[in-house]
């Protein structure tokens, strides 16, 4: 009997004729076909005339016919254990996309802010190259290249004789009449950036707040919705687990995703660790290093808010979708989403 817990049967009464024999109780969620009342826990009887297995709705009195299946023996338990193990394996594999959904949008927003920071640094160097000191350094650089004194393929530091000459990192910049291009991936002089200070450059241009644009806001919004979806999914997949345990389980892959994002971005070159006489740095890489703490803090906050909100609202939203998409009779296989929260199965829509 698939839906019954068997109990000793009682058949006829000696004075009142045959009575239904009680076989057990319904141990699953099963809505009444008439009123939608959950028949879980109702007595299963064998009807005396046709010997059919039935249960009666206590609300409207409708008789629900039940199917009697032959016993599967020991294989029923084996298959149930196999399916349970497969479900655990699936949940473990789904931790990988969980980490990706949390870390991916965080990396996108971080790169957007780093691009803006690198652009500010490149603009600052171009402004210096247009200044009187920069123009003098470019003219002197060109004269020494024409005289064959230095190799234009790489920057050189002639010492204090020509201040600023080491900041020329591109031979095309030697001609003052050539327009300068701004690119956060185009190298700048490490000595020049060290003398100015990357933090000072960003502060003068409005600080980190000025680097947040519409694309970054959309990236943060996507990260919030992705975290909400992650929390809602695990709220349904781990319906029988307590909230704080479920949050702890989800926090592990989410944290791994953020850590991978923080360590997997383009590693910036440390300004203090390079040779200031000839080394170059990439503005985008410098910006990535600068915005990393700020961006990861925002990413961790959005991920936490989204996961908690999804964990709290995941099952209510799932129940709303099922009630909207399925009739009450077809919603019975999803009855665990109602019973786990102590709620009754949905009634048929009138």
Coordinates of C-alpha atoms in Angstrom, one line a residue, residues 136-138 140-141 144 156-166:
X136 CA 60.3 70.2 -22.0
X137 CA 60.9 66.5 -21.2
X138 CA 59.4 65.4 -24.5
X140 CA 64.6 66.8 -24.7
X141 CA 63.7 63.2 -25.2
X144 CA 68.5 62.8 -27.6
X156 CA 65.7 55.6 -19.9
X157 CA 66.6 57.7 -16.8
X158 CA 69.4 60.2 -17.6
X159 CA 69.5 61.3 -14.0
X160 CA 68.9 64.7 -12.7
X161 CA 70.2 66.4 -15.8
X162 CA 66.8 66.2 -17.5
X163 CA 64.0 66.0 -14.8
X164 CA 61.0 64.1 -15.9
X165 CA 62.6 62.4 -18.9
X166 CA 62.1 59.0 -17.2

